[in-house]
CSV table of C-alpha atoms and ligand atoms in Angstrom, one decimal:
chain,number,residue,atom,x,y,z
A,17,UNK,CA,27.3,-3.4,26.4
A,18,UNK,CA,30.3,-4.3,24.2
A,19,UNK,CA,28.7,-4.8,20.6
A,20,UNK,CA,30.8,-6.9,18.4
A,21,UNK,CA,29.4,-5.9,14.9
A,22,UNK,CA,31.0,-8.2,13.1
A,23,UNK,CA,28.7,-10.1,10.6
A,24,UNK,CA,30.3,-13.6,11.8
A,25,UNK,CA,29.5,-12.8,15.6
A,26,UNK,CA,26.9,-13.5,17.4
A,27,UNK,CA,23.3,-11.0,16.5
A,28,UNK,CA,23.9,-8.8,20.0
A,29,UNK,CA,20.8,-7.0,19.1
A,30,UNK,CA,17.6,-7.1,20.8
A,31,UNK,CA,14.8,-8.0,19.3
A,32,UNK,CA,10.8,-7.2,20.9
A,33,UNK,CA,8.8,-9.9,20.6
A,34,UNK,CA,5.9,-9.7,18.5
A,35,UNK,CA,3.8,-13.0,18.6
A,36,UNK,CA,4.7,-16.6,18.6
A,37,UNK,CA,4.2,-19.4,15.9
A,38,UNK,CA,1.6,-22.1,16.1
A,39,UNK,CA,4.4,-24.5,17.6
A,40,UNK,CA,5.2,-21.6,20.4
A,41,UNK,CA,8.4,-19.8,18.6
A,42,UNK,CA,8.4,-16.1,19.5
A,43,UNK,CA,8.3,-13.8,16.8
A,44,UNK,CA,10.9,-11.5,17.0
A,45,UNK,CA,11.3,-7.7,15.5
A,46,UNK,CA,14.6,-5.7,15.6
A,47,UNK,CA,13.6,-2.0,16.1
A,48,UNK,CA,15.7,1.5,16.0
A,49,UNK,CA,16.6,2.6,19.4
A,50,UNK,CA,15.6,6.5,18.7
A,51,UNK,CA,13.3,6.7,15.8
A,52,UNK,CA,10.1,4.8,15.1
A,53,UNK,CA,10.5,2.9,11.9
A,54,UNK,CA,9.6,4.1,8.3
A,55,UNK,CA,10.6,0.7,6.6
A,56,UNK,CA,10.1,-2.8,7.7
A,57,UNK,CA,12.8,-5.3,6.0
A,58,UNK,CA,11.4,-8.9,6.6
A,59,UNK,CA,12.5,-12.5,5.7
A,60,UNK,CA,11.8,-15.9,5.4
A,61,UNK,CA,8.0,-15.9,5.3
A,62,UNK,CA,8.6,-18.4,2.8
A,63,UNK,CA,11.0,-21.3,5.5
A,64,UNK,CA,12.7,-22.2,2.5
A,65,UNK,CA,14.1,-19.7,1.3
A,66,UNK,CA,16.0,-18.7,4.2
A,67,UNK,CA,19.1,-17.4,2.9
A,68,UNK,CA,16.8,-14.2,3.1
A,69,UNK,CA,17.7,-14.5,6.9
A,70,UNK,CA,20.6,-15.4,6.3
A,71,UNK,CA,21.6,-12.4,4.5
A,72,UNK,CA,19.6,-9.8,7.1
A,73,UNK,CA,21.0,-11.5,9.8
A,74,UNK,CA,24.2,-10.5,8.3
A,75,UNK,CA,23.8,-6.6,7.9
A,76,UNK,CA,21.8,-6.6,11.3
A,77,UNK,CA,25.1,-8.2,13.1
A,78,UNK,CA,27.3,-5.4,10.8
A,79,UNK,CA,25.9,-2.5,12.6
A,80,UNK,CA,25.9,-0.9,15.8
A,81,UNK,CA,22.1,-0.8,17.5
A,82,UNK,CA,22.3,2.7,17.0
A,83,UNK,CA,22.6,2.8,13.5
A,84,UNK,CA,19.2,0.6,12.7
A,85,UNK,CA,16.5,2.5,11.5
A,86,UNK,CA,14.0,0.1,10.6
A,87,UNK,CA,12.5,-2.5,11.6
A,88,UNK,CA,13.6,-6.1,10.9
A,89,UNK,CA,12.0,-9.5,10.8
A,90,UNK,CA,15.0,-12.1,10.6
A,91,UNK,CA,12.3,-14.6,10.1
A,92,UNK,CA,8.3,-14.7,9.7
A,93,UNK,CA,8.0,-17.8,9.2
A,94,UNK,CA,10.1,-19.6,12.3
A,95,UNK,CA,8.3,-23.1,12.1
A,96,UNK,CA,8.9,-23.6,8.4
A,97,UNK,CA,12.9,-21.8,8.4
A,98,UNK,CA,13.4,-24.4,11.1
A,99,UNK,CA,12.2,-27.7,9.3
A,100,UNK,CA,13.5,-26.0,5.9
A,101,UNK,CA,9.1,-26.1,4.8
A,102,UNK,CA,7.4,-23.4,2.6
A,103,UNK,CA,4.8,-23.6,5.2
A,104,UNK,CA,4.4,-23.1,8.7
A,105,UNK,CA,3.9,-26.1,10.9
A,106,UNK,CA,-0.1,-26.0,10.0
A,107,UNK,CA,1.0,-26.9,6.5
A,108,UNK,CA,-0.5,-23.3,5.6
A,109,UNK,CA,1.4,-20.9,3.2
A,110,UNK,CA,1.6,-17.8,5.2
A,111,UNK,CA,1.8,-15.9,1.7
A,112,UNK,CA,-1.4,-17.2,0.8
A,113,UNK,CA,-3.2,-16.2,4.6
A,114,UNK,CA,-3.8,-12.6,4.4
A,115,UNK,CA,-7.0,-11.6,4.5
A,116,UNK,CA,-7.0,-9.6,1.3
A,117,UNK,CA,-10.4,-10.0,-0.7
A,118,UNK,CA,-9.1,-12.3,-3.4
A,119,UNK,CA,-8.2,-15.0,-0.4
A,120,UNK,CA,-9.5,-17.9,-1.4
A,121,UNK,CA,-9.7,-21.0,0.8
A,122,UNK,CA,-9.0,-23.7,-2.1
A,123,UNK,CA,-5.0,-24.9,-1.7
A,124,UNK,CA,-2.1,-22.9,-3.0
A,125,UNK,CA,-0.1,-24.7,-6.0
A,126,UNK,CA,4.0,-24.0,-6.1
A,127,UNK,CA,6.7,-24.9,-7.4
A,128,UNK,CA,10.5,-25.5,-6.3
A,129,UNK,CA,12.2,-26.1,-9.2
A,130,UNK,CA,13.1,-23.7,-12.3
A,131,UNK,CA,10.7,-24.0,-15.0
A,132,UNK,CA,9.3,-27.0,-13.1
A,133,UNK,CA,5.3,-27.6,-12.4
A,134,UNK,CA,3.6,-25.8,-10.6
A,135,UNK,CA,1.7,-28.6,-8.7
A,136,UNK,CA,2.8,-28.7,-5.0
A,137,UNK,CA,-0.1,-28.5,-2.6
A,138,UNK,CA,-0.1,-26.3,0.2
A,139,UNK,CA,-3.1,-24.8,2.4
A,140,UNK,CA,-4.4,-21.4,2.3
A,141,UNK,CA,-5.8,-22.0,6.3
A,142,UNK,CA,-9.3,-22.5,6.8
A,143,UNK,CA,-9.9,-18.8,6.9
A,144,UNK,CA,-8.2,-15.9,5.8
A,145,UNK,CA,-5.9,-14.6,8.3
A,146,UNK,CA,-6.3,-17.8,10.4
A,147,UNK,CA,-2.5,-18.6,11.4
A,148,UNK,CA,-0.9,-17.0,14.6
A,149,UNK,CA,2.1,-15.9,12.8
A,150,UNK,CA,-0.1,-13.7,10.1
A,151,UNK,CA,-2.1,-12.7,12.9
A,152,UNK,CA,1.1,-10.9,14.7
A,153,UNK,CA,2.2,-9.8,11.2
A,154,UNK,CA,-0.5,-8.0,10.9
A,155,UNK,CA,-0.6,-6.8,14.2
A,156,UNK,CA,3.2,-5.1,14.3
A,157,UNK,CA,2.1,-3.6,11.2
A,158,UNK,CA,-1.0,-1.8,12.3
A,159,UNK,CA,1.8,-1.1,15.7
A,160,UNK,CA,4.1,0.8,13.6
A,161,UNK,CA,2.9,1.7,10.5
A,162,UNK,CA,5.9,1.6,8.2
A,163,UNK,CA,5.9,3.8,5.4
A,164,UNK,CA,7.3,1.2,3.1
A,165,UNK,CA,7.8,-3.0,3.6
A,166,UNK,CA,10.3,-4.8,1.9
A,167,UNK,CA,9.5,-8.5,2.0
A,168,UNK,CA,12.7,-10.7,1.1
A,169,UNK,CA,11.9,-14.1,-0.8
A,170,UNK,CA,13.5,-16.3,-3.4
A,171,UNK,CA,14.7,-16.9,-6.3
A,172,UNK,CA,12.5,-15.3,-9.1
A,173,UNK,CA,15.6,-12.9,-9.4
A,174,UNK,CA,13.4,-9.5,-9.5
A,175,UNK,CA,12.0,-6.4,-7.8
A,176,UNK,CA,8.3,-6.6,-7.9
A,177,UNK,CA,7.1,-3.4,-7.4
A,178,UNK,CA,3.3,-2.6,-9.0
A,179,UNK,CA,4.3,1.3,-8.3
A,180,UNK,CA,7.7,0.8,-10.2
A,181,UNK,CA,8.8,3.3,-7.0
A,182,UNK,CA,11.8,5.1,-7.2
A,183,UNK,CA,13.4,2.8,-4.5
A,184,UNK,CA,12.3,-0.4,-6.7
A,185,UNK,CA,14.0,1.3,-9.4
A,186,UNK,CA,17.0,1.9,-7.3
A,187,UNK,CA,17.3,-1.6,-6.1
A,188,UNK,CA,17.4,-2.9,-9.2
A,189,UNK,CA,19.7,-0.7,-10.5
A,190,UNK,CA,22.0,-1.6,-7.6
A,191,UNK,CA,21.1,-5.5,-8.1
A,192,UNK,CA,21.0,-6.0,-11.7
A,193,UNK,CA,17.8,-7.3,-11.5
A,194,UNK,CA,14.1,-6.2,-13.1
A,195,UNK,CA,11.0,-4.2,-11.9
A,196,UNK,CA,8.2,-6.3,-12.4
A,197,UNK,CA,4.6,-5.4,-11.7
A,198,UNK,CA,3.9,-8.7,-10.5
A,199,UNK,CA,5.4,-12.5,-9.9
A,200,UNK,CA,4.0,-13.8,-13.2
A,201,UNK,CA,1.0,-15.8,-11.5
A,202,UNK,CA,-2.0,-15.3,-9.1
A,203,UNK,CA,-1.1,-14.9,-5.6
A,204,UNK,CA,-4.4,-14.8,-3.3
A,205,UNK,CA,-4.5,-13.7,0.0
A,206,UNK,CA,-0.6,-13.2,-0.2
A,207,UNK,CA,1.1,-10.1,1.8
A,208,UNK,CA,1.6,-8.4,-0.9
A,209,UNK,CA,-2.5,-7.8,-1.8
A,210,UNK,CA,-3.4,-7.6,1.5
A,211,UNK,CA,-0.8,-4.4,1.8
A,212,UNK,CA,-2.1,-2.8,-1.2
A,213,UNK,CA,-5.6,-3.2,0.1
A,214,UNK,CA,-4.2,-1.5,2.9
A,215,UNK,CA,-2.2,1.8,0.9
A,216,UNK,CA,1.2,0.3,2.2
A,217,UNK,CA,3.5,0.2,-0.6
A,218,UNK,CA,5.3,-3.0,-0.7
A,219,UNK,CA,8.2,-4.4,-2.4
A,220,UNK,CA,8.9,-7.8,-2.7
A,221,UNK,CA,12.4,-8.6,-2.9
A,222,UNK,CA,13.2,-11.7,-4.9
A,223,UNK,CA,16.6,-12.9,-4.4
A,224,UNK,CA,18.1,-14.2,-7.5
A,225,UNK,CA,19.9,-18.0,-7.4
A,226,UNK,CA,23.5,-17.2,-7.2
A,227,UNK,CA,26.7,-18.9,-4.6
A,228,UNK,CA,26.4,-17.2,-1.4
A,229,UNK,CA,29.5,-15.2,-1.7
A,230,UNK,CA,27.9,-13.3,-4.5
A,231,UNK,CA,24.6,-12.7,-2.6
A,232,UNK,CA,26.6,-11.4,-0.2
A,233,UNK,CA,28.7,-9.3,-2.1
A,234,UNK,CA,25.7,-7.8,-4.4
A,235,UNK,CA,22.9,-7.4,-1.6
A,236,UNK,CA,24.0,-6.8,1.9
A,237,UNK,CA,25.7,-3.1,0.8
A,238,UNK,CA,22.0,-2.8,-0.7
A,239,UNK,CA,20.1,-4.7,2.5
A,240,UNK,CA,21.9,-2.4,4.7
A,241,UNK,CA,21.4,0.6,3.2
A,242,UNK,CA,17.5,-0.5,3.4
A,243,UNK,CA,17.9,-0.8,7.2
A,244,UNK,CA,20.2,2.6,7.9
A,245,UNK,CA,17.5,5.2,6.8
A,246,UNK,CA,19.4,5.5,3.2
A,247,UNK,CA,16.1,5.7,1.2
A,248,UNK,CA,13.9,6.9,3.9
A,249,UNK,CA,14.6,10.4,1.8
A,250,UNK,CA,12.3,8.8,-1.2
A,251,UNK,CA,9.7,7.8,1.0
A,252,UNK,CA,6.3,9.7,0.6
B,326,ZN,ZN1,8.8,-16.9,-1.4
């Protein structure tokens, strides 16, 4: 197969699919052809904030298959990066739908604009875990146990690690952005707590709001080095 790589191209890769949305999208994973993945790179869980596909999509359609070593979700969140929602089609905040024990099953406040309220409504689902796409989340993760998940999202311009890892501290480094230990407010039954109840270190990667050329200049080199086993040497 002739592979373009060329991050204007079309994405020759394949991806495995891994679940479908509630509206029927499949839910797709790019894998490494030899090795089982240590890291999985995932966007858009958040359909808003889909330059975080966007930008994956990118360093995926650099590369040759061959040179992937983890695994890549382009987008969790298919239903809401099509309609351009936080939510999936349900109206449910994904990041909120983890069964981690602080889930809580009153609705999720957010906010979309810098230093805005924080009073937009969204639904936690009407029990943890509920939604199809954190179902297969979930699922893919028990699969293929990755030894590290990087979860892209935007635009709180930070690295929130808990662990302040090595690799956190590397990203930011490379990013000129901050470690944080957390986002600043609650976040129940997000990914992020229901990974740490599971002993997967997590790092959420926060995009910072800049002109797409820049994003592309500061993070793909970083975003591909992520998905081409650069860091899998600081892994535990
Ligand atoms: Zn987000």
């Amino acid at each position: 197969m002739v592979v373009s790589c060329s991050e204007i191209g079309p994405l020759n890769h394949a991806g495995h699919t891994f679940g479908s949305s509630l509206k029927g999208v499949p839910l797709e994973v790019f894998l490494p052809v030899e090795q089982s993945p240590k890291i999985l790179l995932m966007a858009s869980i958040h359909g808003d904030e889909s330059i975080s596909t966007v930008l994956l999509s990118e360093c995926l359609r650099s590369m040759e298959p061959s040179v992937l070593k983890s695994a890549v979700i382009l987008s969790a969140n298919p239903d809401g990066t099509l309609v351009g929602t936080r939510c999936n089609a349900g109206g449910v905040d994904l990041n909120r739908n983890f069964p981690s024990q602080n889930w809580v099953a009153d609705p999720v406040f957010y906010r979309n604009r810098k230093g805005g309220p924080q009073d937009i409504p969204l639904s936690p689902g009407s029990s943890a875990g509920s939604e199809p796409e954190t179902q297969a989340i979930m699922g893919l993760i028990d699969k293929i146990s990755p030894k590290l998940i990087v979860s892209l999202h935007g635009f709180l311009n930070c690295i929130d690690d808990p662990q302040s890892s090595t690799i956190a501290m590397d990203l930011a480094r490379r990013t000129n952005m901050e470690v944080v230990p957390d986002v600043g407010y609650e976040t129940p039954g997000s990914f992020g707590s229901w990974c740490a109840e599971k002993q997967i270190p997590i790092i959420t990667y926060e995009l910072p709001f800049l002109p797409m050329d820049e994003l592309r200049k500061i993070h793909n080199p970083v975003l591909s080095d992520l998905m081409t086993g650069h860091y899998e040497a600081l892994l535990g």
